[in-house]
PDB file of C-alpha atoms in Angstrom:
ATOM      1  CA  MET A 214      -4.845   6.832  13.250  1.00 97.00           C
ATOM      2  CA  ILE A 215      -2.262   5.516  10.747  1.00 98.00           C
ATOM      3  CA  ASP A 216      -2.880   5.705   7.019  1.00 98.00           C
ATOM      4  CA  VAL A 217      -0.477   3.112   5.474  1.00 98.00           C
ATOM      5  CA  HIS A 218      -1.206   3.870   1.837  1.00 98.00           C
ATOM      6  CA  ILE A 219      -1.123   7.390   0.249  1.00 98.00           C
ATOM      7  CA  HIS A 220       0.646   9.007  -2.744  1.00 98.00           C
ATOM      8  CA  ALA A 221       2.636  12.216  -2.374  1.00 98.00           C
ATOM      9  CA  VAL A 222       4.292  11.877  -5.870  1.00 98.00           C
ATOM     10  CA  PRO A 223       3.220  10.597  -9.227  1.00 97.00           C
ATOM     11  CA  PRO A 224       3.767   6.780  -9.369  1.00 97.00           C
ATOM     12  CA  ASN A 225       5.419   6.973 -12.894  1.00 96.00           C
ATOM     13  CA  LEU A 226       3.816   3.733 -13.958  1.00 97.00           C
ATOM     14  CA  PRO A 227       3.076   2.461 -17.597  1.00 95.00           C
ATOM     15  CA  GLY A 228      -0.296   3.713 -18.661  1.00 94.00           C
ATOM     16  CA  VAL A 229      -0.868   5.683 -15.511  1.00 95.00           C
ATOM     17  CA  GLY A 230      -0.928   9.544 -15.201  1.00 91.00           C
ATOM     18  CA  SER A 231      -0.029  11.590 -12.159  1.00 93.00           C
ATOM     19  CA  LEU A 232      -3.182  10.440 -10.250  1.00 94.00           C
ATOM     20  CA  SER A 233      -3.923  13.938  -9.375  1.00 95.00           C
ATOM     21  CA  GLN A 234      -2.644  17.259 -10.666  1.00 96.00           C
ATOM     22  CA  LEU A 235      -1.716  18.162  -7.079  1.00 97.00           C
ATOM     23  CA  LEU A 236       1.065  15.593  -7.141  1.00 97.00           C
ATOM     24  CA  ARG A 237       2.890  17.555  -9.858  1.00 96.00           C
ATOM     25  CA  GLU A 238       2.955  20.706  -7.668  1.00 96.00           C
ATOM     26  CA  SER A 239       5.891  21.971  -5.599  1.00 97.00           C
ATOM     27  CA  PRO A 240       6.747  19.919  -2.427  1.00 97.00           C
ATOM     28  CA  GLU A 241       5.480  22.856  -0.316  1.00 97.00           C
ATOM     29  CA  ARG A 242       2.112  22.829  -2.029  1.00 97.00           C
ATOM     30  CA  VAL A 243       1.728  19.070  -1.703  1.00 98.00           C
ATOM     31  CA  ALA A 244       2.790  19.231   1.900  1.00 98.00           C
ATOM     32  CA  SER A 245       0.230  21.956   2.665  1.00 98.00           C
ATOM     33  CA  GLU A 246      -2.661  20.048   1.236  1.00 98.00           C
ATOM     34  CA  LEU A 247      -1.540  16.693   2.862  1.00 98.00           C
ATOM     35  CA  ARG A 248      -1.118  18.301   6.316  1.00 98.00           C
ATOM     36  CA  ARG A 249      -4.627  19.683   6.095  1.00 98.00           C
ATOM     37  CA  GLU A 250      -6.107  16.321   5.065  1.00 98.00           C
ATOM     38  CA  MET A 251      -4.298  14.412   7.801  1.00 98.00           C
ATOM     39  CA  GLN A 252      -5.307  17.048  10.516  1.00 98.00           C
ATOM     40  CA  THR A 253      -8.936  17.014   9.325  1.00 97.00           C
ATOM     41  CA  ALA A 254      -9.064  13.112   9.397  1.00 98.00           C
ATOM     42  CA  GLY A 255      -7.077  12.732  12.684  1.00 98.00           C
ATOM     43  CA  VAL A 256      -4.186  10.899  10.938  1.00 98.00           C
ATOM     44  CA  SER A 257      -0.878  10.992  12.818  1.00 98.00           C
ATOM     45  CA  HIS A 258       1.206   8.895  10.291  1.00 98.00           C
ATOM     46  CA  ALA A 259       1.017   8.501   6.596  1.00 98.00           C
ATOM     47  CA  PHE A 260       3.131   6.144   4.411  1.00 98.00           C
ATOM     48  CA  ALA A 261       3.665   7.408   0.857  1.00 98.00           C
ATOM     49  CA  MET A 262       4.336   5.258  -2.262  1.00 98.00           C
ATOM     50  CA  GLY A 263       7.445   6.213  -4.205  1.00 98.00           C
ATOM     51  CA  ALA A 264       7.952   6.618  -7.882  1.00 98.00           C
ATOM     52  CA  TRP A 265       8.953   3.607 -10.188  1.00 98.00           C
ATOM     53  CA  SER A 266      12.014   3.873 -12.299  1.00 96.00           C
ATOM     54  CA  ALA A 267      13.198   7.205 -10.826  1.00 96.00           C
ATOM     55  CA  GLY A 268      16.841   6.890 -11.950  1.00 95.00           C
ATOM     56  CA  ASP A 269      20.100   5.530 -10.707  1.00 96.00           C
ATOM     57  CA  ASP A 270      20.378   8.283  -8.088  1.00 97.00           C
ATOM     58  CA  ASP A 271      17.069   7.350  -6.629  1.00 98.00           C
ATOM     59  CA  PRO A 272      16.895   3.493  -6.655  1.00 98.00           C
ATOM     60  CA  LEU A 273      13.687   3.216  -4.498  1.00 98.00           C
ATOM     61  CA  GLY A 274      12.019   6.338  -5.976  1.00 98.00           C
ATOM     62  CA  ILE A 275      11.711   8.150  -2.587  1.00 98.00           C
ATOM     63  CA  ASN A 276      13.737  11.321  -3.085  1.00 98.00           C
ATOM     64  CA  ARG A 277      10.800  13.587  -3.905  1.00 97.00           C
ATOM     65  CA  THR A 278       8.862  12.193  -0.887  1.00 98.00           C
ATOM     66  CA  LEU A 279      11.838  12.946   1.241  1.00 98.00           C
ATOM     67  CA  GLU A 280      11.595  16.586   0.071  1.00 98.00           C
ATOM     68  CA  ILE A 281       7.988  16.702   1.135  1.00 98.00           C
ATOM     69  CA  ALA A 282       8.488  14.898   4.415  1.00 98.00           C
ATOM     70  CA  PRO A 283       9.978  17.760   6.426  1.00 97.00           C
ATOM     71  CA  PHE A 284       6.886  19.763   6.035  1.00 97.00           C
ATOM     72  CA  VAL A 285       4.568  16.891   7.102  1.00 98.00           C
ATOM     73  CA  PRO A 286       5.009  15.416  10.506  1.00 97.00           C
ATOM     74  CA  GLY A 287       4.415  11.654  10.331  1.00 98.00           C
ATOM     75  CA  LEU A 288       5.153  11.300   6.637  1.00 98.00           C
ATOM     76  CA  ARG A 289       7.326   8.306   5.799  1.00 98.00           C
ATOM     77  CA  PRO A 290       8.234   6.995   2.313  1.00 98.00           C
ATOM     78  CA  ILE A 291       7.629   3.423   0.877  1.00 98.00           C
ATOM     79  CA  GLY A 292      10.317   2.364  -1.662  1.00 98.00           C
ATOM     80  CA  ILE A 293       9.499   0.876  -4.951  1.00 98.00           C
ATOM     81  CA  ALA A 294      10.906  -2.605  -5.736  1.00 98.00           C
ATOM     82  CA  ASP A 295      11.788  -2.698  -9.399  1.00 98.00           C
ATOM     83  CA  PRO A 296      11.917  -6.108 -11.014  1.00 98.00           C
ATOM     84  CA  THR A 297      13.371  -4.743 -14.204  1.00 98.00           C
ATOM     85  CA  ARG A 298      16.574  -4.110 -12.220  1.00 97.00           C
ATOM     86  CA  THR A 299      18.918  -6.934 -11.539  1.00 95.00           C
ATOM     87  CA  ASP A 300      22.440  -5.362 -11.304  1.00 96.00           C
ATOM     88  CA  SER A 301      24.413  -5.553  -8.165  1.00 97.00           C
ATOM     89  CA  GLU A 302      25.048  -1.841  -8.030  1.00 98.00           C
ATOM     90  CA  HIS A 303      21.390  -1.191  -7.871  1.00 98.00           C
ATOM     91  CA  PHE A 304      20.932  -3.530  -5.009  1.00 98.00           C
ATOM     92  CA  ARG A 305      24.073  -2.129  -3.242  1.00 98.00           C
ATOM     93  CA  LYS A 306      22.283   1.229  -3.177  1.00 98.00           C
ATOM     94  CA  VAL A 307      18.890  -0.202  -2.184  1.00 98.00           C
ATOM     95  CA  GLU A 308      20.542  -1.966   0.824  1.00 98.00           C
ATOM     96  CA  LEU A 309      22.217   1.275   1.960  1.00 98.00           C
ATOM     97  CA  ILE A 310      18.799   2.926   2.031  1.00 98.00           C
ATOM     98  CA  LEU A 311      17.202   0.017   3.907  1.00 98.00           C
ATOM     99  CA  ALA A 312      20.076   0.019   6.393  1.00 98.00           C
ATOM    100  CA  SER A 313      19.505   3.717   7.111  1.00 98.00           C
ATOM    101  CA  GLY A 314      15.944   3.110   8.205  1.00 97.00           C
ATOM    102  CA  VAL A 315      14.482   5.754   6.064  1.00 98.00           C
ATOM    103  CA  VAL A 316      11.835   3.653   4.327  1.00 98.00           C
ATOM    104  CA  VAL A 317       9.017   1.713   6.239  1.00 98.00           C
ATOM    105  CA  ALA A 318       8.310  -0.750   3.465  1.00 98.00           C
ATOM    106  CA  LEU A 319       8.943  -1.874  -0.099  1.00 98.00           C
ATOM    107  CA  LYS A 320       6.167  -1.856  -2.726  1.00 98.00           C
ATOM    108  CA  GLY A 321       5.703  -4.037  -5.792  1.00 98.00           C
ATOM    109  CA  TYR A 322       3.322  -2.870  -8.491  1.00 98.00           C
ATOM    110  CA  LEU A 323       1.840  -6.215  -9.551  1.00 98.00           C
ATOM    111  CA  GLY A 324      -0.085  -5.991 -12.785  1.00 98.00           C
ATOM    112  CA  TYR A 325       1.263  -2.554 -13.804  1.00 98.00           C
ATOM    113  CA  LEU A 326       4.703  -4.308 -14.200  1.00 98.00           C
ATOM    114  CA  HIS A 327       4.354  -7.757 -15.826  1.00 98.00           C
ATOM    115  CA  PHE A 328       6.137  -9.781 -13.170  1.00 98.00           C
ATOM    116  CA  GLU A 329       4.361 -12.188 -10.811  1.00 98.00           C
ATOM    117  CA  PRO A 330       5.409 -12.128  -6.994  1.00 98.00           C
ATOM    118  CA  ALA A 331       7.413 -15.359  -7.459  1.00 98.00           C
ATOM    119  CA  HIS A 332       9.416 -13.987 -10.345  1.00 98.00           C
ATOM    120  CA  PRO A 333      13.275 -14.374  -9.656  1.00 98.00           C
ATOM    121  CA  ASN A 334      13.675 -10.730 -10.071  1.00 98.00           C
ATOM    122  CA  TYR A 335      11.940  -9.981  -6.890  1.00 98.00           C
ATOM    123  CA  GLN A 336      13.924 -12.476  -4.850  1.00 98.00           C
ATOM    124  CA  ARG A 337      16.684 -10.198  -3.764  1.00 98.00           C
ATOM    125  CA  TYR A 338      14.129  -7.577  -2.538  1.00 98.00           C
ATOM    126  CA  TYR A 339      12.525 -10.265  -0.318  1.00 98.00           C
ATOM    127  CA  GLU A 340      15.955 -11.128   1.266  1.00 98.00           C
ATOM    128  CA  LEU A 341      16.621  -7.520   1.984  1.00 98.00           C
ATOM    129  CA  ALA A 342      13.182  -6.865   3.350  1.00 98.00           C
ATOM    130  CA  ALA A 343      13.569  -9.797   5.723  1.00 98.00           C
ATOM    131  CA  LYS A 344      17.149  -8.696   6.692  1.00 98.00           C
ATOM    132  CA  TYR A 345      15.995  -5.086   7.542  1.00 98.00           C
ATOM    133  CA  ARG A 346      12.505  -6.183   8.877  1.00 98.00           C
ATOM    134  CA  VAL A 347      10.279  -4.136   6.541  1.00 98.00           C
ATOM    135  CA  PRO A 348       7.186  -5.421   4.933  1.00 98.00           C
ATOM    136  CA  VAL A 349       6.656  -5.870   1.179  1.00 98.00           C
ATOM    137  CA  MET A 350       3.522  -4.422  -0.076  1.00 98.00           C
ATOM    138  CA  PHE A 351       1.884  -5.386  -3.317  1.00 98.00           C
ATOM    139  CA  HIS A 352      -0.597  -3.840  -5.512  1.00 98.00           C
ATOM    140  CA  THR A 353      -3.370  -6.393  -5.885  1.00 98.00           C
ATOM    141  CA  GLY A 354      -6.669  -6.319  -7.828  1.00 98.00           C
ATOM    142  CA  ASP A 355      -8.039  -3.929 -10.350  1.00 96.00           C
ATOM    143  CA  THR A 356      -5.689  -1.440 -11.966  1.00 95.00           C
ATOM    144  CA  TYR A 357      -5.728   2.149 -13.368  1.00 90.00           C
ATOM    145  CA  SER A 358      -3.917   1.196 -16.431  1.00 93.00           C
ATOM    146  CA  PRO A 359      -5.177  -0.444 -19.678  1.00 93.00           C
ATOM    147  CA  GLN A 360      -1.547  -1.758 -20.133  1.00 95.00           C
ATOM    148  CA  ALA A 361      -1.627  -3.629 -16.829  1.00 97.00           C
ATOM    149  CA  LYS A 362      -2.186  -7.419 -16.847  1.00 98.00           C
ATOM    150  CA  LEU A 363      -4.493  -8.606 -14.160  1.00 97.00           C
ATOM    151  CA  LYS A 364      -3.168 -12.087 -13.951  1.00 97.00           C
ATOM    152  CA  TYR A 365      -0.143 -10.721 -12.192  1.00 98.00           C
ATOM    153  CA  ALA A 366      -2.271  -8.691  -9.663  1.00 98.00           C
ATOM    154  CA  HIS A 367      -4.416 -11.568  -8.422  1.00 98.00           C
ATOM    155  CA  PRO A 368      -3.896 -12.068  -4.577  1.00 98.00           C
ATOM    156  CA  LEU A 369      -3.343 -15.759  -4.974  1.00 98.00           C
ATOM    157  CA  GLY A 370       0.106 -14.922  -6.405  1.00 98.00           C
ATOM    158  CA  VAL A 371       0.973 -13.566  -2.924  1.00 98.00           C
ATOM    159  CA  ASP A 372       0.328 -17.016  -1.278  1.00 98.00           C
ATOM    160  CA  GLU A 373       3.233 -18.539  -3.314  1.00 98.00           C
ATOM    161  CA  VAL A 374       5.833 -16.002  -1.956  1.00 98.00           C
ATOM    162  CA  ALA A 375       4.336 -16.084   1.572  1.00 98.00           C
ATOM    163  CA  VAL A 376       5.034 -19.786   1.603  1.00 98.00           C
ATOM    164  CA  ASP A 377       8.425 -19.608   0.026  1.00 98.00           C
ATOM    165  CA  HIS A 378       9.546 -16.675   2.213  1.00 98.00           C
ATOM    166  CA  PRO A 379       8.207 -17.238   5.675  1.00 98.00           C
ATOM    167  CA  GLU A 380      10.706 -14.801   7.109  1.00 98.00           C
ATOM    168  CA  CYS A 381       9.189 -11.960   5.073  1.00 98.00           C
ATOM    169  CA  ARG A 382       5.990 -10.127   5.776  1.00 98.00           C
ATOM    170  CA  PHE A 383       3.652  -9.243   2.905  1.00 98.00           C
ATOM    171  CA  VAL A 384       0.757  -6.665   2.494  1.00 98.00           C
ATOM    172  CA  MET A 385      -1.981  -7.045  -0.170  1.00 98.00           C
ATOM    173  CA  CYS A 386      -2.929  -3.474  -1.014  1.00 98.00           C
ATOM    174  CA  HIS A 387      -6.686  -2.779  -1.774  1.00 98.00           C
ATOM    175  CA  LEU A 388      -7.632  -6.348  -0.260  1.00 98.00           C
ATOM    176  CA  GLY A 389      -7.229  -7.644  -3.818  1.00 98.00           C
ATOM    177  CA  ASN A 390     -10.503  -6.063  -4.916  1.00 98.00           C
ATOM    178  CA  PRO A 391     -12.619  -7.451  -6.525  1.00 97.00           C
ATOM    179  CA  TRP A 392     -11.140 -10.691  -5.310  1.00 98.00           C
ATOM    180  CA  MET A 393     -11.612 -10.005  -1.635  1.00 98.00           C
ATOM    181  CA  THR A 394     -12.539 -13.454  -0.565  1.00 97.00           C
ATOM    182  CA  ASP A 395      -9.459 -14.859  -2.332  1.00 98.00           C
ATOM    183  CA  ALA A 396      -7.361 -12.382  -0.488  1.00 98.00           C
ATOM    184  CA  ALA A 397      -9.085 -13.300   2.758  1.00 98.00           C
ATOM    185  CA  GLU A 398      -8.105 -16.956   2.192  1.00 98.00           C
ATOM    186  CA  VAL A 399      -4.428 -15.912   1.745  1.00 98.00           C
ATOM    187  CA  ILE A 400      -4.535 -14.127   4.998  1.00 98.00           C
ATOM    188  CA  TYR A 401      -6.349 -16.967   6.713  1.00 98.00           C
ATOM    189  CA  LYS A 402      -3.770 -19.481   5.487  1.00 98.00           C
ATOM    190  CA  ASN A 403      -0.539 -17.537   6.010  1.00 98.00           C
ATOM    191  CA  VAL A 404       0.632 -15.920   9.284  1.00 98.00           C
ATOM    192  CA  ASN A 405       2.918 -13.495   7.396  1.00 98.00           C
ATOM    193  CA  VAL A 406       0.267 -11.838   5.150  1.00 98.00           C
ATOM    194  CA  TRP A 407      -1.740  -8.733   5.832  1.00 98.00           C
ATOM    195  CA  ALA A 408      -4.056  -6.517   3.662  1.00 98.00           C
ATOM    196  CA  ASP A 409      -4.827  -2.785   3.449  1.00 98.00           C
ATOM    197  CA  LEU A 410      -8.236  -1.357   2.828  1.00 98.00           C
ATOM    198  CA  SER A 411      -7.039   1.491   0.492  1.00 98.00           C
ATOM    199  CA  GLY A 412      -8.457   2.592  -2.781  1.00 97.00           C
ATOM    200  CA  LEU A 413     -11.759   0.722  -2.557  1.00 98.00           C
ATOM    201  CA  LEU A 414     -13.674   3.950  -3.220  1.00 96.00           C
ATOM    202  CA  VAL A 415     -12.260   6.898  -5.220  1.00 96.00           C
ATOM    203  CA  GLY A 416     -13.624  10.314  -5.949  1.00 96.00           C
ATOM    204  CA  ASP A 417     -14.111  13.652  -4.049  1.00 95.00           C
ATOM    205  CA  ASP A 418     -16.362  14.400  -1.144  1.00 95.00           C
ATOM    206  CA  GLY A 419     -19.308  14.969  -3.465  1.00 96.00           C
ATOM    207  CA  SER A 420     -19.080  11.571  -5.039  1.00 95.00           C
ATOM    208  CA  PHE A 421     -18.737   9.897  -1.636  1.00 96.00           C
ATOM    209  CA  ALA A 422     -21.970  11.671  -0.508  1.00 96.00           C
ATOM    210  CA  SER A 423     -23.958  10.923  -3.635  1.00 96.00           C
ATOM    211  CA  GLU A 424     -26.516   8.142  -3.897  1.00 96.00           C
ATOM    212  CA  GLU A 425     -24.231   6.228  -6.122  1.00 96.00           C
ATOM    213  CA  GLY A 426     -21.342   6.571  -3.887  1.00 96.00           C
ATOM    214  CA  ARG A 427     -23.337   5.387  -0.871  1.00 96.00           C
ATOM    215  CA  GLU A 428     -24.435   2.493  -2.801  1.00 97.00           C
ATOM    216  CA  ALA A 429     -20.934   1.551  -3.775  1.00 96.00           C
ATOM    217  CA  ALA A 430     -19.839   2.009  -0.198  1.00 97.00           C
ATOM    218  CA  SER A 431     -22.521  -0.404   0.954  1.00 97.00           C
ATOM    219  CA  GLU A 432     -21.432  -3.034  -1.425  1.00 97.00           C
ATOM    220  CA  LEU A 433     -17.847  -2.751  -0.616  1.00 97.00           C
ATOM    221  CA  ALA A 434     -18.395  -2.637   3.181  1.00 97.00           C
ATOM    222  CA  HIS A 435     -20.252  -6.056   2.790  1.00 97.00           C
ATOM    223  CA  GLY A 436     -17.086  -7.346   1.021  1.00 97.00           C
ATOM    224  CA  ILE A 437     -14.774  -5.968   3.729  1.00 98.00           C
ATOM    225  CA  ARG A 438     -16.865  -7.582   6.575  1.00 97.00           C
ATOM    226  CA  ARG A 439     -17.126 -10.952   4.690  1.00 97.00           C
ATOM    227  CA  ALA A 440     -13.332 -10.893   4.161  1.00 98.00           C
ATOM    228  CA  MET A 441     -12.673 -10.123   7.921  1.00 97.00           C
ATOM    229  CA  LYS A 442     -15.061 -12.825   9.024  1.00 97.00           C
ATOM    230  CA  TYR A 443     -13.751 -15.334   6.515  1.00 96.00           C
ATOM    231  CA  SER A 444     -10.113 -14.807   7.424  1.00 96.00           C
ATOM    232  CA  GLU A 445     -10.764 -14.848  11.135  1.00 94.00           C
ATOM    233  CA  ARG A 446      -7.753 -12.399  11.409  1.00 95.00           C
ATOM    234  CA  PRO A 447      -8.853  -8.828  12.389  1.00 97.00           C
ATOM    235  CA  ASN A 448      -5.276  -8.281  13.392  1.00 97.00           C
ATOM    236  CA  ARG A 449      -4.139  -8.492   9.768  1.00 98.00           C
ATOM    237  CA  PHE A 450      -6.069  -5.628   8.341  1.00 98.00           C
ATOM    238  CA  LEU A 451      -4.642  -2.129   7.882  1.00 98.00           C
ATOM    239  CA  TYR A 452      -6.197   1.282   7.236  1.00 98.00           C
ATOM    240  CA  GLY A 453      -5.190   3.100   4.137  1.00 98.00           C
ATOM    241  CA  THR A 454      -6.983   5.664   1.812  1.00 98.00           C
ATOM    242  CA  ASP A 455      -4.963   5.814  -1.416  1.00 98.00           C
ATOM    243  CA  TRP A 456      -5.154   9.755  -1.071  1.00 98.00           C
ATOM    244  CA  PRO A 457      -5.414  11.950  -3.135  1.00 98.00           C
ATOM    245  CA  LEU A 458      -7.570   9.518  -4.972  1.00 97.00           C
ATOM    246  CA  ALA A 459      -9.958   9.730  -2.028  1.00 97.00           C
ATOM    247  CA  PRO A 460     -10.471  12.384   0.649  1.00 98.00           C
ATOM    248  CA  MET A 461      -9.059  11.243   3.997  1.00 98.00           C
ATOM    249  CA  ALA A 462     -11.941  12.200   6.191  1.00 98.00           C
ATOM    250  CA  ALA A 463     -14.658  10.797   3.993  1.00 98.00           C
ATOM    251  CA  TYR A 464     -12.649   7.511   3.555  1.00 98.00           C
ATOM    252  CA  ARG A 465     -12.267   7.261   7.229  1.00 98.00           C
ATOM    253  CA  GLU A 466     -16.021   7.312   7.701  1.00 98.00           C
ATOM    254  CA  PHE A 467     -16.405   4.651   4.970  1.00 98.00           C
ATOM    255  CA  VAL A 468     -14.132   2.277   6.669  1.00 98.00           C
ATOM    256  CA  ARG A 469     -15.442   3.146  10.101  1.00 98.00           C
ATOM    257  CA  GLU A 470     -18.923   1.979   8.888  1.00 97.00           C
ATOM    258  CA  ALA A 471     -17.465  -1.082   7.081  1.00 97.00           C
ATOM    259  CA  VAL A 472     -15.457  -2.455  10.083  1.00 98.00           C
ATOM    260  CA  ALA A 473     -17.042  -3.745  13.180  1.00 96.00           C
ATOM    261  CA  PRO A 474     -16.513  -1.278  16.120  1.00 97.00           C
ATOM    262  CA  GLU A 475     -14.692  -3.867  18.205  1.00 97.00           C
ATOM    263  CA  HIS A 476     -12.052  -3.910  15.564  1.00 98.00           C
ATOM    264  CA  HIS A 477     -11.658  -0.149  14.995  1.00 98.00           C
ATOM    265  CA  GLU A 478      -8.500   0.270  17.214  1.00 98.00           C
ATOM    266  CA  GLN A 479      -6.739  -2.670  15.498  1.00 98.00           C
ATOM    267  CA  VAL A 480      -7.483  -1.624  11.934  1.00 98.00           C
ATOM    268  CA  PHE A 481      -6.982   2.121  12.303  1.00 98.00           C
ATOM    269  CA  GLU A 482      -3.771   2.017  14.386  1.00 98.00           C
ATOM    270  CA  GLU A 483      -2.692  -1.105  16.397  1.00 98.00           C
ATOM    271  CA  ASN A 484      -2.103  -3.417  13.523  1.00 98.00           C
ATOM    272  CA  ALA A 485       0.111  -0.902  11.642  1.00 98.00           C
ATOM    273  CA  ARG A 486       2.092  -0.085  14.678  1.00 98.00           C
ATOM    274  CA  ARG A 487       2.983  -3.817  15.138  1.00 97.00           C
ATOM    275  CA  LEU A 488       3.592  -4.535  11.524  1.00 98.00           C
ATOM    276  CA  PHE A 489       5.788  -1.369  10.757  1.00 98.00           C
ATOM    277  CA  ARG A 490       7.402  -1.437  14.201  1.00 95.00           C
ATOM    278  CA  LEU A 491       6.221   2.042  15.237  1.00 94.00           C
ATOM    279  CA  GLY A 492       7.136   3.169  18.687  1.00 76.00           C
TER     280      GLY A 492
END
């Protein structure tokens, strides 16, 4: 099982805290909890979002994740594409990291940062992503920050760059929730667009098991099934949790109930292996 969307470090975004106090702990402490969660849920690989604006010596915000990775087999970093940076020295460093193969994807925080996907400041990232064959993942849908602007996080914005950059592969994180059908249309129309199912439910084991949690899970499961049917593309959906915002084992069961059994292997592993070129 491959979890394409977790956090091992605070995202460092405007108006957003650490997501969990755990992420402020030592690398060894974070690694211990993450290993336990992965083992309990049967997760073999986990891809962790980096930190935005981490400094000139960390242009993709992955250094702290790389400190944790030696303690967690299967953990790989996702670098953060920063549209506030346009200088050539920044992109020289970014390209060196991409050429090394250390990151599995780039991530753009739409909404949290007030730049649409088609903004010129993202163009160089798309060129590098295509050159080094890594997907570009976007936050889409609802946000955690009152400072975010939702118009930038709508999944229809991804359609524009999917058309203009056919050599690049894009992932809409969170299936654009609450605009799941809009996200499904973007997947249906564009052969280079995927979606992950992360972060649709958040909370602890107790909240997942509560009556309110079960009702929310049922409503979201209906949205997932509708999106997969509408898109006619079960090979474009990826499993993710958004851990530590959700416990891995409980989230696995939520997605297992939401996705038709005949698509489990694709969603939980096969689609990610192809997209991220895992052996």
